[in-house]
Tab-separated table of C-alpha atoms and ligand atoms in Angstrom:
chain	number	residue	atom	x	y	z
A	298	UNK	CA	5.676	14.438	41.881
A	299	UNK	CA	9.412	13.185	42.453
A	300	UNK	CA	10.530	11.505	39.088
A	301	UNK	CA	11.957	7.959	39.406
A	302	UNK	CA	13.620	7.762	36.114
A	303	UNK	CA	17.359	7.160	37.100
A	304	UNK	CA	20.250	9.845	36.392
A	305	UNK	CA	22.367	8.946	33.804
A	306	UNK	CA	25.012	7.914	36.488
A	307	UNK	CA	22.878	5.618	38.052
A	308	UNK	CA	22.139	3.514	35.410
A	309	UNK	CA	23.081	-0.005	35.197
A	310	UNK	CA	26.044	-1.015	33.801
A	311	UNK	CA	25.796	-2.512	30.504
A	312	UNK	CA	21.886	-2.242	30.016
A	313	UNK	CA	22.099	1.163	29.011
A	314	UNK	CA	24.357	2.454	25.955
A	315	UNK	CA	25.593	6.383	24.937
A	316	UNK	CA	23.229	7.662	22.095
A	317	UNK	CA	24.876	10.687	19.970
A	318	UNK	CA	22.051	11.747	17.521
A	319	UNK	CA	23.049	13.010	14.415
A	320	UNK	CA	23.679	17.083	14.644
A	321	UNK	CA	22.471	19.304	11.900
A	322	UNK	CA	22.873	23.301	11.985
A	323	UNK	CA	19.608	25.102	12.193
A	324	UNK	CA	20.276	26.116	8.411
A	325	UNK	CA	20.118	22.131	7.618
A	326	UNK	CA	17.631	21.143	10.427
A	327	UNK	CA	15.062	24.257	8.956
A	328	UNK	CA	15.922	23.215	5.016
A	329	UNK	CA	15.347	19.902	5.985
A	330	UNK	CA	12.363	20.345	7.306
A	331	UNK	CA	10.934	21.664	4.465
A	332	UNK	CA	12.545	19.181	2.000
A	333	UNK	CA	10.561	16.017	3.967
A	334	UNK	CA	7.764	18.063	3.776
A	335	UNK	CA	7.868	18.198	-0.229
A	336	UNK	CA	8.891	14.789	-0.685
A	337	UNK	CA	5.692	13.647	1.493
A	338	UNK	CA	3.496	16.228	0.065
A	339	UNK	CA	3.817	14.333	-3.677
A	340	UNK	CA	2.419	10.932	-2.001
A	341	UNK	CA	-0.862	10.078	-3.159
A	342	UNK	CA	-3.035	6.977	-2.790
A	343	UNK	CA	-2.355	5.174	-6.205
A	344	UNK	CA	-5.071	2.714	-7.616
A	345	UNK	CA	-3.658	2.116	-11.033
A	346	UNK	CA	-0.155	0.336	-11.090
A	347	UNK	CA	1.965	-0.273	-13.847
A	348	UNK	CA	2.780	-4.022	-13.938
A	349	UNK	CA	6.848	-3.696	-14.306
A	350	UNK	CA	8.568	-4.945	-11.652
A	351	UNK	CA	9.952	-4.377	-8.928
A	352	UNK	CA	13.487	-5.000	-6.837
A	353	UNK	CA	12.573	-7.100	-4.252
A	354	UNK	CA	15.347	-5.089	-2.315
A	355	UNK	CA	13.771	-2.167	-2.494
A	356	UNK	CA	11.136	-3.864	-0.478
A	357	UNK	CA	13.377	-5.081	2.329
A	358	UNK	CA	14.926	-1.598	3.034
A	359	UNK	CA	11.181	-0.305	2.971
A	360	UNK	CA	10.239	-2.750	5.606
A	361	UNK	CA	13.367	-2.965	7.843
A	362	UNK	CA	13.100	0.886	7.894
A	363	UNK	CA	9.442	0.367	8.816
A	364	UNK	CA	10.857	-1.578	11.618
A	365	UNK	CA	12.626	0.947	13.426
A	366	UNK	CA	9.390	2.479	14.691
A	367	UNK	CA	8.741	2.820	18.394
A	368	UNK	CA	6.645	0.693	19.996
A	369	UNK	CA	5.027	-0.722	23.431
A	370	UNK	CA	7.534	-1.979	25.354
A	371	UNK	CA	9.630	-2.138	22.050
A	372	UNK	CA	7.423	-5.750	21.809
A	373	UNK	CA	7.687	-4.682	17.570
A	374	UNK	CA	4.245	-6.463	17.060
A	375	UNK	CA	3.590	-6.565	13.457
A	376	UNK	CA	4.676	-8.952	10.614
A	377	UNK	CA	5.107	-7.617	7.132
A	378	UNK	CA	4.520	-10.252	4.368
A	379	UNK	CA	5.432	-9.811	1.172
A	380	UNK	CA	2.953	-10.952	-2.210
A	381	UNK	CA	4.346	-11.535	-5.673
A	382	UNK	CA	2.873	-15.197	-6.200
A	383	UNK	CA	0.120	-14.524	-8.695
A	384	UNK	CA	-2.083	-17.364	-7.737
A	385	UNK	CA	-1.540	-15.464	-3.888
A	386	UNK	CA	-2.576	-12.258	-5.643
A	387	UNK	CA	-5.408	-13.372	-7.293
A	388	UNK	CA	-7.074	-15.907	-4.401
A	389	UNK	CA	-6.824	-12.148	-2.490
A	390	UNK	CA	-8.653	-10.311	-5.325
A	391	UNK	CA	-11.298	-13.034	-5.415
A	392	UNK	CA	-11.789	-12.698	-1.468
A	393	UNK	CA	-11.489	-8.891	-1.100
A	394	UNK	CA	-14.159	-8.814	-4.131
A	395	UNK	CA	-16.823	-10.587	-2.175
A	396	UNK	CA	-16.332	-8.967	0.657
A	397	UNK	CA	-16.471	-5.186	-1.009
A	398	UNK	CA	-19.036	-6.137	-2.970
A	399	UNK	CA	-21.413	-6.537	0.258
A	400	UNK	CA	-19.812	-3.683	1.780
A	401	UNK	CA	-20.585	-1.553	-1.085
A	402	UNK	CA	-23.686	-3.327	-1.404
A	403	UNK	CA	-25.506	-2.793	2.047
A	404	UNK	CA	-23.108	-2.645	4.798
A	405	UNK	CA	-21.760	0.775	4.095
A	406	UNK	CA	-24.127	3.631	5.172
A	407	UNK	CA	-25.760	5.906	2.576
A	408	UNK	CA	-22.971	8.950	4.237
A	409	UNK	CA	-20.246	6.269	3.730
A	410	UNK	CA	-20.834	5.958	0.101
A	411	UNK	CA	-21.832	9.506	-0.347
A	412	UNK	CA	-18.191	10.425	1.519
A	413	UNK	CA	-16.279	8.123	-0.592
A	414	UNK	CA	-17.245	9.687	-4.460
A	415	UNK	CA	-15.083	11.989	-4.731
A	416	UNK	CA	-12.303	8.864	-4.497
A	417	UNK	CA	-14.659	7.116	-7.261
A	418	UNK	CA	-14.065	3.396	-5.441
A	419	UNK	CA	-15.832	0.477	-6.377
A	420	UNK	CA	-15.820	-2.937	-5.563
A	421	UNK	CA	-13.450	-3.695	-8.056
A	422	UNK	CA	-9.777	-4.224	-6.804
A	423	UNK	CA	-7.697	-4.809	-10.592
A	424	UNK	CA	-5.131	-3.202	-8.759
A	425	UNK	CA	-4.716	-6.147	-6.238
A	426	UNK	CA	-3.562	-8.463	-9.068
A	427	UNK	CA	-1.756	-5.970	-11.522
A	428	UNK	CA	0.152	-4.112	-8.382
A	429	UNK	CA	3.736	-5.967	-8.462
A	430	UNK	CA	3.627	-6.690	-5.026
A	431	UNK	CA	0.946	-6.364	-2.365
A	432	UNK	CA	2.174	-5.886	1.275
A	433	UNK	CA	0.211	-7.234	4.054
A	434	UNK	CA	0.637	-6.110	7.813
A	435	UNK	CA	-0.788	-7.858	10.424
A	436	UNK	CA	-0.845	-6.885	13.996
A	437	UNK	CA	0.323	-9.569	16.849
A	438	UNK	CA	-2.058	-9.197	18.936
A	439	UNK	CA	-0.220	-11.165	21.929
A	440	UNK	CA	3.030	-12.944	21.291
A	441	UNK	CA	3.558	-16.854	22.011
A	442	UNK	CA	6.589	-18.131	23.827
A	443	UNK	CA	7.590	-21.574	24.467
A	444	UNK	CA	3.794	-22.172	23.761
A	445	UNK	CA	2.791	-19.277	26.443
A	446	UNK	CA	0.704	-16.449	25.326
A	447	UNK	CA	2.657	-13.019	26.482
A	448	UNK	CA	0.932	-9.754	25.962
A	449	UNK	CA	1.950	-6.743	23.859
A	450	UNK	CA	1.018	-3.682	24.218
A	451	UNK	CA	-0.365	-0.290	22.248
A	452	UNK	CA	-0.758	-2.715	19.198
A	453	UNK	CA	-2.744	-0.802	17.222
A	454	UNK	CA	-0.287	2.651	17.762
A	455	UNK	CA	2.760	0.687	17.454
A	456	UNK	CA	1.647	-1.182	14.200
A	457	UNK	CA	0.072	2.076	12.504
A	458	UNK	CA	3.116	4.189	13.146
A	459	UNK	CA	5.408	0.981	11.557
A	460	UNK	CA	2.900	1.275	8.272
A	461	UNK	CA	3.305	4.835	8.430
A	462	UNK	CA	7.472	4.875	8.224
A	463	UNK	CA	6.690	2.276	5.305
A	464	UNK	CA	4.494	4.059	3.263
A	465	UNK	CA	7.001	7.065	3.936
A	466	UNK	CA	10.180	4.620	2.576
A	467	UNK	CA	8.409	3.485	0.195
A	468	UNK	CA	7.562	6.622	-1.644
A	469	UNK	CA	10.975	8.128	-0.773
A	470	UNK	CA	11.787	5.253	-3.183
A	471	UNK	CA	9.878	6.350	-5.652
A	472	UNK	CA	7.384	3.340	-5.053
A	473	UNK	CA	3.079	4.210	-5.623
A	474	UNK	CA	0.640	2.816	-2.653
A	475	UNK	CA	-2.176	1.893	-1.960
A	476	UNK	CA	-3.844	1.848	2.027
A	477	UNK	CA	-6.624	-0.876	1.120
A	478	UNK	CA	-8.632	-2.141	3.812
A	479	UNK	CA	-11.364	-4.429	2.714
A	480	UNK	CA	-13.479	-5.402	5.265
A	481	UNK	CA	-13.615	-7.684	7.151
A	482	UNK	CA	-10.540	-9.005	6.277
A	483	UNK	CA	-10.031	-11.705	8.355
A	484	UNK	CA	-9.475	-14.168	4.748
A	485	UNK	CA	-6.210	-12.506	4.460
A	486	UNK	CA	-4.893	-14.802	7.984
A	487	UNK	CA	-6.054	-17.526	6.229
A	488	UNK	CA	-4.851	-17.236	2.602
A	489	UNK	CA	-1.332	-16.571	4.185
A	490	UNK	CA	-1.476	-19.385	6.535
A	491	UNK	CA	-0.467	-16.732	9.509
A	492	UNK	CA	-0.154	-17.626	13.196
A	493	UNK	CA	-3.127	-17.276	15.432
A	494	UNK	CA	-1.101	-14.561	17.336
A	495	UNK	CA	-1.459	-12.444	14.188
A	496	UNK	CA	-4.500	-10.054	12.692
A	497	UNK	CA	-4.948	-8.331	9.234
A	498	UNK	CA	-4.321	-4.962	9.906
A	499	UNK	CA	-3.417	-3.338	6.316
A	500	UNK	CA	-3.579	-4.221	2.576
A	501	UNK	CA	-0.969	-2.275	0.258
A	502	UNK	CA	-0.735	-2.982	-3.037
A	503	UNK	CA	2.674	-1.227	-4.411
A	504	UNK	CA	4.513	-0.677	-7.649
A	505	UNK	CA	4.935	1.961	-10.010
A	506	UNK	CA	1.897	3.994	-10.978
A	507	UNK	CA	0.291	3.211	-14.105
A	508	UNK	CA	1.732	6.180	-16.997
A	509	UNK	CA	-1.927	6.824	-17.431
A	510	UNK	CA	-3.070	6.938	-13.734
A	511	UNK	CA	-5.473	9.427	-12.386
A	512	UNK	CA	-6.054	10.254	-8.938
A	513	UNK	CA	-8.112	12.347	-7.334
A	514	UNK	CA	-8.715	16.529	-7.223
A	515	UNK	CA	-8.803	16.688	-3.354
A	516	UNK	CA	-6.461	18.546	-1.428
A	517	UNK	CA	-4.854	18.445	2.030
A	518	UNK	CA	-6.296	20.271	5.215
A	519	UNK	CA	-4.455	23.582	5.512
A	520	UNK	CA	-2.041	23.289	9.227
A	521	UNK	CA	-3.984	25.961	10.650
A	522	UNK	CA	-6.990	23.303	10.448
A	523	UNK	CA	-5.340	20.471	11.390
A	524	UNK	CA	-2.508	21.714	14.532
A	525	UNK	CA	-3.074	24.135	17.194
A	526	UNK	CA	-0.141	25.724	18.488
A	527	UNK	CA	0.361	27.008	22.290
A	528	UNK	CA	3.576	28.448	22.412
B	1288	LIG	N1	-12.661	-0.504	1.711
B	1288	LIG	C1	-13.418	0.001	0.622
B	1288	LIG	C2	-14.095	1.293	0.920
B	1288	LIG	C3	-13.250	2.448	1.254
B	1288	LIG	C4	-13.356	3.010	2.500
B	1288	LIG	C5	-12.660	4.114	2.827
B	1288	LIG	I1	-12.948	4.987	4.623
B	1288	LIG	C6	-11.788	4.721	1.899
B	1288	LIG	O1	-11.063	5.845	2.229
B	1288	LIG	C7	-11.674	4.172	0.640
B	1288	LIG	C8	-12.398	2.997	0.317
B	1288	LIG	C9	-12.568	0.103	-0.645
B	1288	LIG	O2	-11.357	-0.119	-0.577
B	1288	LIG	O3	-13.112	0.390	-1.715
């Protein structure tokens, strides 16, 4: 197969720039590494928040560094709106109550409910009222210009590798998450007035954890059972 990507001196002028990525040694690439790998390995999904608050700044660097992600056609399809208005907060708790409560209730299956112990979840969300801020991300499905629907594309990759950089930012902050997804969570749109071009795609409450928050005992998949390596 005969590549057509163009060589570097066939480019056209002016739509293509120099990129010099930031060198390292192999001492600094290798330590690192290792050091992102700590940091990360600390996360964990946080259901009690402390109700201090937050700089909204904090936020904004979270979210504009969830914004450099890659994505189809570099179309950046996602929106990432901000809660703090209690009466916001609460109309969401209300919503994401009912709808839990018939999830847990008869539309989960027996394995669902059996697989999700461990995490001890309920249909009670506190946390989406005492977290300082909730963060939701919704997907644009298609874009719309000068009243023309244009398509994006990958919507689903591009959007879940944005929330992934944020969650990442936002515990290299020193922020606690939450990945809440109550289902179906279409009353989200609505609440937040959002364009028709847009779709719930993530819930995360955020803050500080709670002094006396408990998550958890379960562990992470050892790399051997998660990567295969052909080298
Ligand atoms: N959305 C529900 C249930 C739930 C589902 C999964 I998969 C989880 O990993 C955790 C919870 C809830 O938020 O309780």
């Amino acid at each position: 197969m005969v590549s057509n990507l163009l060589k570097n001196d066939e480019l056209p002028e002016g739509d293509f720039i120099p990129h010099t990525p930031v060198a390292y040694t192999l001492e600094e690439m290798v330590s690192r590494s290792e050091a992102f790998y700590q940091l990360l390995q600390q996360r964990r999904s946080v259901r009690h928040f402390a109700k201090t608050p937050v700089p909204i700044e904090i936020l904004r660097s979270c979210i504009a560094a969830a914004c450099t992600a890659p994505s189809g056609a570099n179309k950046q399809p996602w929106t990432f709106c901000v809660i703090a208005d209690p009466v916001l907060k609460a109309e969401i708790r209300r919503k994401a109550e009912e709808e839990e409560y018939r999830s847990y209730n008869g539309r989960m299956s027996d394995q669902w409910i059996a697989d999700l112990k461990p995490l001890g979840t309920d249909p009670f969300k506190p946390f989406l009222e005492d977290a300082p801020y909730l963060i939701a991300v919704f997907k644009k499905v298609f874009d719309e210009v000068n009243g023309k629907k244009v398509p994006n594309y990958y919507v689903s990759e591009s959007v879940g590798i944005a929330t992934g950089m944020l969650l990442a930012a936002l515990h290299n902050a020193g922020l606690s998450t939450l990945t809440h997804t109550p289902s179906p969570m279409n009353f989200l749109a609505e609440i937040l007035n959002r364009p028709e071009t847009e779709k719930a795609y993530l819930l995360i409450p955020l803050g500080y954890a709670d002094p006396d928050a408990k998550v958890p005992n379960i562990g992470r998949k050892p790399l051997s059972a998660v990567s295969a390596e052909y080298l």
